[in-house]
Amino acid sequence: MADPIRWARYRWQRLISTEGREVSSSSNSSSKRYQSSKTASKHRIVIPCLGHFKEEYEKVSKLYMNNKIRTTKYTLLNFIPRNLFEQFHRVANLYFLFLVVLNWVPLVEAFQKEITMLPLVVVLTIIAVKDGLEDYSKYKLDKQINNLLTKVYSRKEKKYIDECWKNVNVGDFIRLSRNEIIPADMVLLYSSDLDGICYIETASLDGETNLKQRQVVRGYSEQVSEIDPEKFSSRIECESPNNDLSRFRGFVEHSNKDRVGLSKENLLLRGCTVRNTEAVVGIVVYAGHETKAMLNNSGPHYKRSKLERKVNSDILWCVLLLILMCLTGAVGHGIWLSRYSEIPFFNIPGPDGKLIPPALAGFNMFWTMIILLQVLIPISLYVSIEIVKLGQIYLIQNDIDFYHEKTDSTIQCRSLNIAEDLGQIQYIFSDKTGTLTENKMVFRRCSIAGQEYCHEENAKRLESYQEMDSEDEDSADAQYASLNHMSKRRGHNCRAVNESLKKKSLDQLSGSYPVAGRENSASDVPHAGHVAFSSRIETDVVPDTQLLEKFSQISSHSYQQSEDAVSKLSLETTYIIDFFLALAICNTVVVSVPNQPRQKMRHSSLGRMPIKSLEEIRQMFQRLSVRRLSSSPLPSIKESSSESPNSFVSKLSIFKMKLASPALDGAAQRAAEPHNPDSPENPQLSEELDMVNVAAGSEHHSAGSSVKGSSPLSKLCYEAESPDEAALVHAARAYKCVLQSRTPDQVTVDFTGLGSLTFQLLHILPFDSVRKRMSVVVRHPVSNKVVVYTKGADSVMMDLLGTASEVGTKNSEMEQKKIKERTQKHLDDYARRGLRTLCIAKKVMSDEEYTEWLNHHFLAETSIDNREELLLESAIRLETKLTLLGATGIEDRLQDGVPDTIQALRKAGIKIWMLTGDKRETAVNIAYACKLLEPDDKIFTLKSQSRDVCALVMNKILEGIQKNTSAKKTKSQKLGNVSASPSTQAPAFSAGLVIDGKTLEHVLHDSLQNIFLDLTEKCRAVVCCQATPLQKSVLVRLVRNKLKAMTLAIGDGANDVSMIQVADTGVGILGQEGMQAVMASDFAISQFRHLRKLLLVHGHWCYTRLTNMVLYFFYKNVAYVNLLFWYQFFCGFSGTSMTDYWILILFNLLFTSVPPIVYGVLDKDVSAEILMQIPQLYVMSQKSVAYLPSTFWITLLDAFYQSLVCFFVPYFTYCGSDIDIFSFGNPINTAALFIILLHLLIECKSVTWIHAVVIVGSILFYFVFTLAFGATCKTHNPPSNPYWIMERHMTDPVFYLVCLLTTCVALLPRYLLKVLQGTLFPSPVMRAKHLDKLIPEEQREAIKRWKDDCVVNCRMEFQVTSGSSSSATGAVSEEESIASVLPTSKTPLQFCSRGGLVEEVSLSDIQDESGNTNSLSSERTVFLNLSKETNSDSYGSSNCCAKVSQRTSEEGKSAISLAGLNTEQV
Amino acid sequence: MKNKKSFAPQEAEARPSRCPDNSAFKQQRLPAWKPQLTIATVLSTFFLTGAFCLSVGICLILSANSVREIQINYSDKCSDCSKLRENSYNWNIECLCSVDFKLKEDMLGDVFMYYGLQNFYQNHRRYVISRSDAQLLGRDVNVQRSYCAPFTTYNNGTPMAPCGAIANSMFNDTIDLFYNFNSSVIQVPLLKTGNSWWTDKNVKFRNPQSHNLSSAFAGTARPPYWQKPVYLLDEEDERNNGYINDDFIIWMRVSAFATFRNLYRRISRKRHFADGLPAGNYTFHISYNFPVTKFKGKKYVILSTMVWSGGSNPFLGIAYVVCGAAATLTGFIITAIHLKLRKKKTYFQK
């Protein structure tokens, strides 16, 4: 009965495409390609291991993985070989392996064979132990997970039995109860929920705390009893395992060949938790490593830092140096040998008695020298760097300043090896929402039917919140007073404020306001933490009085009139009703009761509860009708049958208000609430009012009975996918349009005026970034028509508005147009205030239209391949000819300290780009608010339709900027020469660039990339609006690759993931939008402002520390190895070392290894406070001042000098005496130790007791070791034998004198250099260091002075950078060039060059803004607008016209002027 | 940053928070000594260093100047013997040579007699390792496995005692000193023991255990270049024979440089020589065995006194003086710069 051909094909495909699966699991980005290219090829068939499938199951089960997971890399057996294999992938390790092997060749051996292995073995062991420990912890975790128990259906026992997770197979039936974790990806077949819904919490998967709904496969949901696996006779076909969490495609084929489509709604994902549902049964489709959760688990990622790349290149220099030195040795040995015609005593013939010819001996000597001088290539450097980085990361993670109290989170360093890159960031790419802003959406304004409601009371409430946020806890009293004062003015405002204050004071003073608000706040506080998007700021909305009045009319209308009243209401009122209905319905919000978190609000469960009121009868009817509806495969056919109960319901609902009041009173009494429940007519609404809902009466029974006497305050909790949705639902609730419950089939809304309405939910067309809107299709309970509510971005929505065909009359058409215009105006206004705008629209469909659309949609839903495309098409077909209802403006408040942070980062020489999906005005205003753009900046807006025009505009802007800067430059040069105090000098010319998504597409084209980058380099801030995630990542990649700049991307949402991954450093914000950005990031912080310390302090520290340590390592190795090299000149280049081999090897490994590590972890050149206050210091690390190529060579030179001193002082002292080799080596070695350690001390900027202990410890250890070794090594160490040498030297004054002199002579020059550098050319860091010593007042003074001085620095830097790029246009005078870009006259100036037509695009609405005091008070924009139409005149460049508007801050007026950019014409 | 203090009380009542410890180490606030380059520290560093180096240097120079030393190149003076030794076939022909010299001043105190070799690369790597410390400790070891190759065994399998190139090339001239006092010739008494390190003589070098020395070395043969076996190195003194012979021990301590000296004898301060060597005419009687022309080398015999700072090498003293002078000079220059810059006020913001 199964299709054998398909089966065979499938098997074959599986066999040939196993590697294809690996590709798909490797990365997110590739999965998209994979998705499109390999459609329809690989499906998986899942059949239960029961009944008549048994044989087939045997075949299939071998192909699929079982649920056992192993994330470890190694097993006990393969640990050593595999770990070694992995470690030898490193070039450095290979090099040392090569040396070890080389040393086993007798002809070239330099050391004892075993000794050369020592460093390698030590390094390998350290790394292996580290890897092993890591792996072992993974193993323990795996074991724990594998042995978790779950209930699996057993064929033998015919019931569900406990099984370990690891024994679960594909095709098994699994039964889960509430709060159990899902062991494998499975298709949901049964849910105890009557609607066939199962709620899951995906926090462990994506960190989102809200519940997600999953639905039983269609056709199984109507089963009353639990599904019997024995009777399951269908097969499931679905796609092969992939890592796309948001997609699942497949179908269930019943035995009668009927197919039912499967989507992600039917899939329960491994790792999630079942919530709110008593029991579910599912069949496993993916298990173990093939589950989506595991495929998404990519583990930590490794990036290589810029510094590391530089280190590698410098190591190549060291290799070159090594080769040079070895060549010298080889040639020298050859020459030395050829001087002797006969065999001297000291040249030993080979074992065969013959002497090796000089040339060959020289060749051999080359290799011997490589072994001898191997330390030049610092093997310990790699280990040290890793340890230092670990230490640095540890310190970053423990920084208390990164701790965020509210979320109890601190910084997470997910990538261990790029900490020092933080010190070199040149570009920051920032997301807006959730990154710069709090992502706490607060409803601010709305416009309904062209009428604006500005919600001033609400604004005031928000201000008070803001105050409280900013104030410290010690000023709580004062605040209380001021708030009290405020509350006198606004009665209903006072409640919210007071209560929040109580809550706050409770939090902060822990009980100094003990009883006053405890009852209220105590019940609120506990659940505040674990429900997403429900801070008080977001949930409390104070309604607009004007709008409330209109509302009260509605209620009275409906109160007085009978059921047909709705149709007779004025147009405006219907708009208002529809508007709020849309707000409440058009979303995917899950409703729950806070007292039982994660407990679904269920209105009635028949049989369990006695029917108490008419309301419940109504609901019962409703349920019955819905049940019948949902059970039918095509709901539209049975439409007529559902009609009567619905209308019945709507009639009932009118009576509801009368019935509700007594029930409410009872509820309220039971609740013992301190305040009386408000009646609907009362406009003085408090925020508690919303839980005075009709359903509450019945709800309290169930709540009271099931949850023993918990707080009766049954407030509804909304769990939304996005904060916008939550904000809108809360806003609707404030107007008593309360979303009561939501099931897949129906939505219940409690509407003040109209009572409880239950909408039959036909479809939800979810939000996607292509459509930029979402829709719900419902059947209106009153009118019984199919209504589509759509909300979305105004850019797309405005085009979808219909020309009022359904209303027909000309009058309403005019009305519509008027509304549209006015709403657009309001929208622009909102956007300028930095609000997020949404358009709300609706559409009423006739049943025929709906049926027709439904047929198409059904086809789309059931197809496996191309499903997304088809669904999209279907959605677009539905969302046309909409009627505009209104618009909302939601405020997303800036996070604390964002403007300061941005200013500081900017001062640190970092360019900040804002990449956002929001519209231009919103983005620009947020940019102003967070000081990304400043009032004095010239803003260029790039907006053009075609690529050519775009290029043209950019050229023009560039020209303009260049002229401007060159003029400024000459001016500043003049000034700089004349005046000694240039503090009055304005910093560099600053411009901002605003660019939108469409234009971005052109700009990112290959041909325009360069000019675009030129342009952006001149601008201090770039704002990209309406950018898609892909564009974001392309931009980052562009800057990173073309400008070779260090980039940092910061974001909080899934749309920032690609950008975060592309950037050199990715920073995720632990925000409201889940963990995806954090998962992809290298560092995760909780607040944007933490970036300031992360970069300015830790970045600076990490970078300087690591650089200094690396340089020190190079120095150390070169200085030490050269000692051996110099000795070769005195021993016939024979490869003798004057130091014992053990001490030679251990010198690097033990005696001098710890101090540089401590130095690398703990050194502190400038204190954190100073670094925070003087961001300019960041430029030092940003420009790699500490590690210029010259620094490297100076370090090497110094190393050469010191080694020369260290060798030749002892040499001349002992020259001609009877000293033996090792006695000669001992003072050299000891002096080298002192030199190297004291050198570190000179380099140290701060010496703590740890430094002291380590350095002194190293010296002591050296002496103890050499003394002990000298006393015991009579024969242990055959060829070399330092027996008793140290002991003898310790009693010899000459030894001390030699060591002392050597150390002095070697270190004095470096000390002198430091002194001179600090005296004559003090670097800013050195100057800052001095500030640390000052007392606070002086320090403040000095910092002030510093800032003045810095202007000089900035200017100089600016000249350097601009000098290279700006074309010298010396002839242009300053006035002229400024005029060319910015007409200075205030009178409107209309100009168009050579007759090119300018399309008038009104900017007049800016003027409306003049009354508003925030953000826009002073703005000067140069707004370039180009339209295609102007091209018709074919004047090439001349028809490029620009509109230039300038606003002067004093007058608050704007002058709109048009000017060609062609300078000669102005 | 500002609300750091407010954490403590809250933490107590809250669940274990993720808030990091506010400890000095973790917050990187450890009290630190920040070496500041202020004018006081800088100048004091330079002047103190300068003063110290100068004084030490002067002391060293003075003491080095008190050393009396005389060095005689006898490979040139005994050119006949040198020529004879060029040909290794003449190895068993004895060649005696005497060198006269005049001591203009008394050499007071302990006088040490060295032999010096020039251009003899005892520090050649393969030469340095060619020894067996275990064998020299008197242990019965298989020299084949040591680094002695190719001086391990003869073709017939007899192991060499001692093995290795160092031992094989041992300096074997004998030098005697005669004092021509009032036309009579007095042999200067020389001490041949006590010249090596105590630890070498008593710990590092041991003869094999046996009732007498020759039986201890039974089954071994002398190294090819030697004229007599190891147990005949000093037939007069049992405790200076075999491996613990002072001359041998000293030779085995390989020199650091190609030109070096090794202590040969000490003047025994008896009778005429109780205060050292008086001024007058002396003669070295040398039995010339060690060939040096092969490697273009030279041989010296050196008489020298010693002070606490070693021999007559004046380098260390001069180096100290130069270093001290340089440091002092730098100190003055820095003072000058400081005075000049202080007027401009850009220097060291105090």
Short mmCIF file of C-alpha atoms in Angstrom, two decimals, chain A residues 109-110 112 333 336 339-340 342-351 356 368 394-395 397-401 403 405 408-410 470 472-473 507-508 510 1098 1101 1105 1127 1130-1132 1134-1136 1141 1161-1162 1164 1167 1169 1172 1208-1209 1211-1221 1223-1224 1241 1244-1250 1274-1275 1278-1279 1281 1283-1285 1288 1293-1294 1297-1298 1300-1301 1304-1305 1308 1311-1312 1314-1316 1318-1320 1327 1329-1334 1345, chain B residues 1-4 6-7 10-11 13 15-22 25-38 41-42 45-46 49 52-53 56 60 86 114 119-131 133-134 137 139 147-151 165 169 196-200 203-204 225 253-263 290-292 294-296 308-310 313 315-316 319-320 323 327 330 334 337-338 341 346-350:
data_model
loop_
_atom_site.label_atom_id
_atom_site.label_comp_id
_atom_site.label_asym_id
_atom_site.label_seq_id
_atom_site.Cartn_x
_atom_site.Cartn_y
_atom_site.Cartn_z
CA GLU A 109 71.56 17.37 17.09
CA ALA A 110 72.17 20.32 19.35
CA GLN A 112 70.01 16.06 24.30
CA HIS A 333 81.35 27.36 10.73
CA TRP A 336 86.21 28.45 10.52
CA ARG A 339 91.06 27.54 8.21
CA TYR A 340 92.45 24.30 9.49
CA GLU A 342 94.68 19.34 9.52
CA ILE A 343 92.40 17.96 12.11
CA PRO A 344 92.84 19.88 15.33
CA PHE A 345 92.27 18.04 18.58
CA PHE A 346 89.09 19.84 19.27
CA ASN A 347 87.42 19.02 16.02
CA ILE A 348 86.20 15.53 16.41
CA PRO A 349 85.93 13.35 13.36
CA GLY A 350 82.76 11.49 12.67
CA PRO A 351 82.24 8.05 14.09
CA ILE A 356 83.28 16.13 7.35
CA THR A 368 71.90 22.60 14.56
CA TYR A 394 37.63 36.84 33.53
CA LEU A 395 38.16 40.39 34.66
CA GLN A 397 33.11 39.32 33.26
CA ASN A 398 33.60 40.29 36.84
CA ASP A 399 33.32 43.99 36.27
CA ILE A 400 30.57 45.17 38.52
CA ASP A 401 29.78 48.06 36.24
CA TYR A 403 25.91 44.34 36.14
CA GLU A 405 20.23 45.09 38.49
CA ASP A 408 20.19 40.44 37.13
CA SER A 409 22.52 39.99 34.26
CA THR A 410 26.07 40.89 33.64
CA SER A 470 16.95 58.95 36.70
CA ASP A 472 18.63 58.08 42.88
CA GLU A 473 17.05 56.29 45.74
CA ASP A 507 12.34 47.81 45.91
CA GLN A 508 14.87 50.31 46.90
CA SER A 510 13.25 47.54 51.34
CA HIS A 1098 38.38 47.27 28.82
CA TRP A 1101 43.27 47.89 28.66
CA ARG A 1105 48.09 44.91 27.89
CA TYR A 1127 78.75 32.99 21.82
CA PHE A 1130 83.79 32.53 20.06
CA CYS A 1131 83.30 28.84 19.67
CA GLY A 1132 83.85 28.44 15.98
CA SER A 1134 79.94 25.05 16.54
CA GLY A 1135 76.57 25.41 18.21
CA THR A 1136 77.80 25.29 21.77
CA TYR A 1141 70.35 22.88 28.36
CA VAL A 1161 46.32 40.49 32.74
CA LEU A 1162 46.72 43.16 35.36
CA LYS A 1164 46.83 49.28 34.09
CA SER A 1167 42.75 54.27 35.60
CA GLU A 1169 37.86 56.74 35.68
CA MET A 1172 35.95 57.04 30.90
CA PHE A 1208 80.03 41.15 26.31
CA VAL A 1209 80.32 42.55 29.80
CA TYR A 1211 82.97 38.20 28.16
CA PHE A 1212 85.46 40.99 28.63
CA THR A 1213 85.49 40.43 32.34
CA TYR A 1214 86.41 36.79 32.05
CA CYS A 1215 88.31 36.99 28.81
CA GLY A 1216 91.67 35.26 29.07
CA SER A 1217 90.96 33.86 32.48
CA ASP A 1218 90.64 30.22 33.43
CA ILE A 1219 86.85 30.31 33.45
CA ASP A 1220 85.02 27.29 32.11
CA ILE A 1221 82.03 27.31 29.81
CA SER A 1223 80.83 29.19 34.83
CA PHE A 1224 80.86 31.76 32.08
CA LEU A 1241 59.17 46.37 35.83
CA CYS A 1244 54.81 48.09 34.06
CA LYS A 1245 52.49 51.00 34.58
CA SER A 1246 51.18 49.78 37.87
CA VAL A 1247 52.78 47.34 40.19
CA THR A 1248 50.55 45.53 42.58
CA TRP A 1249 51.52 43.02 45.17
CA ILE A 1250 50.78 40.32 42.65
CA LYS A 1274 76.79 15.07 39.04
CA THR A 1275 75.90 12.83 36.14
CA PRO A 1278 75.62 13.91 30.74
CA PRO A 1279 77.14 16.30 28.29
CA ASN A 1281 77.35 19.66 33.75
CA TYR A 1283 77.81 20.98 38.96
CA TRP A 1284 78.35 23.30 41.92
CA ILE A 1285 78.81 26.31 39.69
CA ARG A 1288 80.69 28.72 43.85
CA PRO A 1293 82.04 39.01 44.56
CA VAL A 1294 82.95 39.31 40.90
CA LEU A 1297 79.62 42.85 40.28
CA VAL A 1298 79.27 41.46 36.80
CA LEU A 1300 75.03 44.33 38.58
CA LEU A 1301 76.98 46.14 35.93
CA CYS A 1304 72.62 48.56 34.82
CA VAL A 1305 74.20 49.05 31.44
CA LEU A 1308 69.76 52.40 31.55
CA TYR A 1311 65.03 53.93 31.20
CA LEU A 1312 66.55 57.02 29.68
CA LYS A 1314 61.30 56.42 28.83
CA VAL A 1315 62.36 59.52 30.70
CA LEU A 1316 63.00 61.48 27.56
CA GLY A 1318 57.84 61.33 29.02
CA THR A 1319 59.59 64.65 29.17
CA LEU A 1320 59.90 65.77 25.61
CA ARG A 1327 49.80 62.56 30.42
CA LYS A 1329 48.67 58.70 33.80
CA HIS A 1330 49.77 61.77 35.63
CA LEU A 1331 46.19 62.75 36.22
CA ASP A 1332 45.69 59.65 38.32
CA LYS A 1333 48.01 60.98 40.94
CA LEU A 1334 46.28 64.25 41.38
CA ARG A 1345 42.33 71.63 30.47
CA MET B 1 29.07 53.18 38.69
CA LYS B 2 27.42 55.50 41.05
CA ASN B 3 25.11 52.97 42.64
CA LYS B 4 27.81 50.52 43.39
CA SER B 6 23.75 50.23 46.99
CA PHE B 7 24.33 46.67 45.91
CA GLN B 10 20.10 44.29 48.41
CA GLU B 11 22.20 41.34 47.64
CA GLU B 13 18.08 39.50 50.76
CA ARG B 15 18.55 35.19 45.69
CA PRO B 16 22.15 34.51 44.73
CA SER B 17 22.53 37.18 42.17
CA ARG B 18 24.86 37.11 39.28
CA CYS B 19 26.37 40.30 40.46
CA PRO B 20 30.14 39.96 40.54
CA ASP B 21 32.00 40.42 43.78
CA ASN B 22 33.02 43.91 44.53
CA PHE B 25 41.07 42.20 42.54
CA LYS B 26 38.02 41.54 40.43
CA GLN B 27 37.30 45.20 39.98
CA GLN B 28 40.95 45.80 39.16
CA ARG B 29 41.34 48.23 41.98
CA LEU B 30 44.24 46.60 43.72
CA PRO B 31 46.42 49.15 45.40
CA ALA B 32 49.23 49.64 43.00
CA TRP B 33 52.54 51.32 43.02
CA LYS B 34 52.65 53.32 39.86
CA PRO B 35 56.23 54.03 38.95
CA GLN B 36 56.14 57.67 38.08
CA LEU B 37 58.95 59.28 36.24
CA THR B 38 59.13 62.44 38.26
CA THR B 41 63.12 59.82 40.96
CA VAL B 42 64.77 60.16 37.60
CA THR B 45 68.32 57.15 39.82
CA PHE B 46 70.95 58.51 37.52
CA THR B 49 73.84 54.86 39.85
CA PHE B 52 77.89 53.90 42.92
CA CYS B 53 79.43 52.78 39.65
CA VAL B 56 83.05 50.51 42.62
CA LEU B 60 88.23 47.58 41.10
CA GLU B 86 104.46 19.08 14.21
CA TYR B 114 99.19 28.88 34.71
CA ASN B 119 93.40 29.33 19.59
CA PHE B 120 92.53 26.07 21.21
CA TYR B 121 88.77 25.70 20.83
CA GLN B 122 87.95 23.75 23.90
CA ASN B 123 84.43 25.12 23.56
CA HIS B 124 83.71 23.39 20.30
CA ARG B 125 80.36 21.75 20.74
CA ARG B 126 81.33 18.26 19.77
CA TYR B 127 84.46 18.53 21.87
CA VAL B 128 82.58 19.79 24.91
CA ILE B 129 80.19 16.91 24.98
CA SER B 130 82.77 14.27 24.30
CA ARG B 131 83.16 12.95 27.82
CA ASP B 133 80.85 11.99 33.59
CA ALA B 134 79.66 8.63 34.78
CA LEU B 137 82.77 9.06 38.72
CA ARG B 139 81.29 3.84 37.62
CA TYR B 147 78.97 10.93 23.98
CA CYS B 148 82.64 9.94 23.82
CA ALA B 149 82.56 8.75 20.24
CA PRO B 150 84.84 8.26 18.45
CA PHE B 151 87.22 8.07 21.45
CA ALA B 165 88.03 13.91 23.08
CA SER B 169 93.69 15.95 24.16
CA SER B 196 91.08 22.22 41.40
CA TRP B 197 87.61 22.79 42.86
CA TRP B 198 87.06 20.92 46.05
CA THR B 199 83.78 19.54 44.79
CA ASP B 200 85.39 18.29 41.61
CA VAL B 203 82.58 14.52 44.48
CA LYS B 204 82.55 14.77 40.75
CA TYR B 225 97.24 10.57 22.49
CA ARG B 253 86.79 21.68 33.08
CA VAL B 254 86.59 22.95 29.55
CA SER B 255 87.32 26.57 28.95
CA ALA B 256 84.85 29.09 27.75
CA PHE B 257 87.05 30.67 25.12
CA ALA B 258 89.60 29.65 22.55
CA THR B 259 92.30 31.58 24.40
CA PHE B 260 92.44 30.52 27.97
CA ARG B 261 94.67 29.64 30.85
CA ASN B 262 94.49 26.79 33.29
CA LEU B 263 95.97 26.71 36.73
CA PHE B 290 101.73 19.31 23.56
CA PRO B 291 101.66 20.28 19.88
CA VAL B 292 100.07 23.61 19.04
CA LYS B 294 98.67 22.14 14.07
CA PHE B 295 95.90 24.58 15.00
CA LYS B 296 98.05 27.70 14.71
CA TRP B 308 89.58 39.50 45.60
CA SER B 309 88.41 40.75 42.24
CA GLY B 310 90.27 38.10 40.28
CA ASN B 313 91.97 42.03 33.93
CA PHE B 315 87.99 45.58 32.26
CA LEU B 316 85.45 45.40 35.00
CA ALA B 319 83.53 49.44 32.67
CA TYR B 320 82.22 50.54 36.05
CA CYS B 323 79.15 53.43 33.24
CA ALA B 327 75.09 57.90 34.21
CA THR B 330 73.07 61.83 31.70
CA ILE B 334 68.40 65.69 32.23
CA ILE B 337 66.47 69.72 30.03
CA HIS B 338 64.33 69.94 33.09
CA LEU B 341 61.44 72.93 30.01
CA THR B 346 54.67 71.69 29.64
CA TYR B 347 56.80 69.39 31.63
CA PHE B 348 55.54 67.03 34.29
CA GLN B 349 52.24 68.40 35.37
CA LYS B 350 52.61 68.43 39.08
#
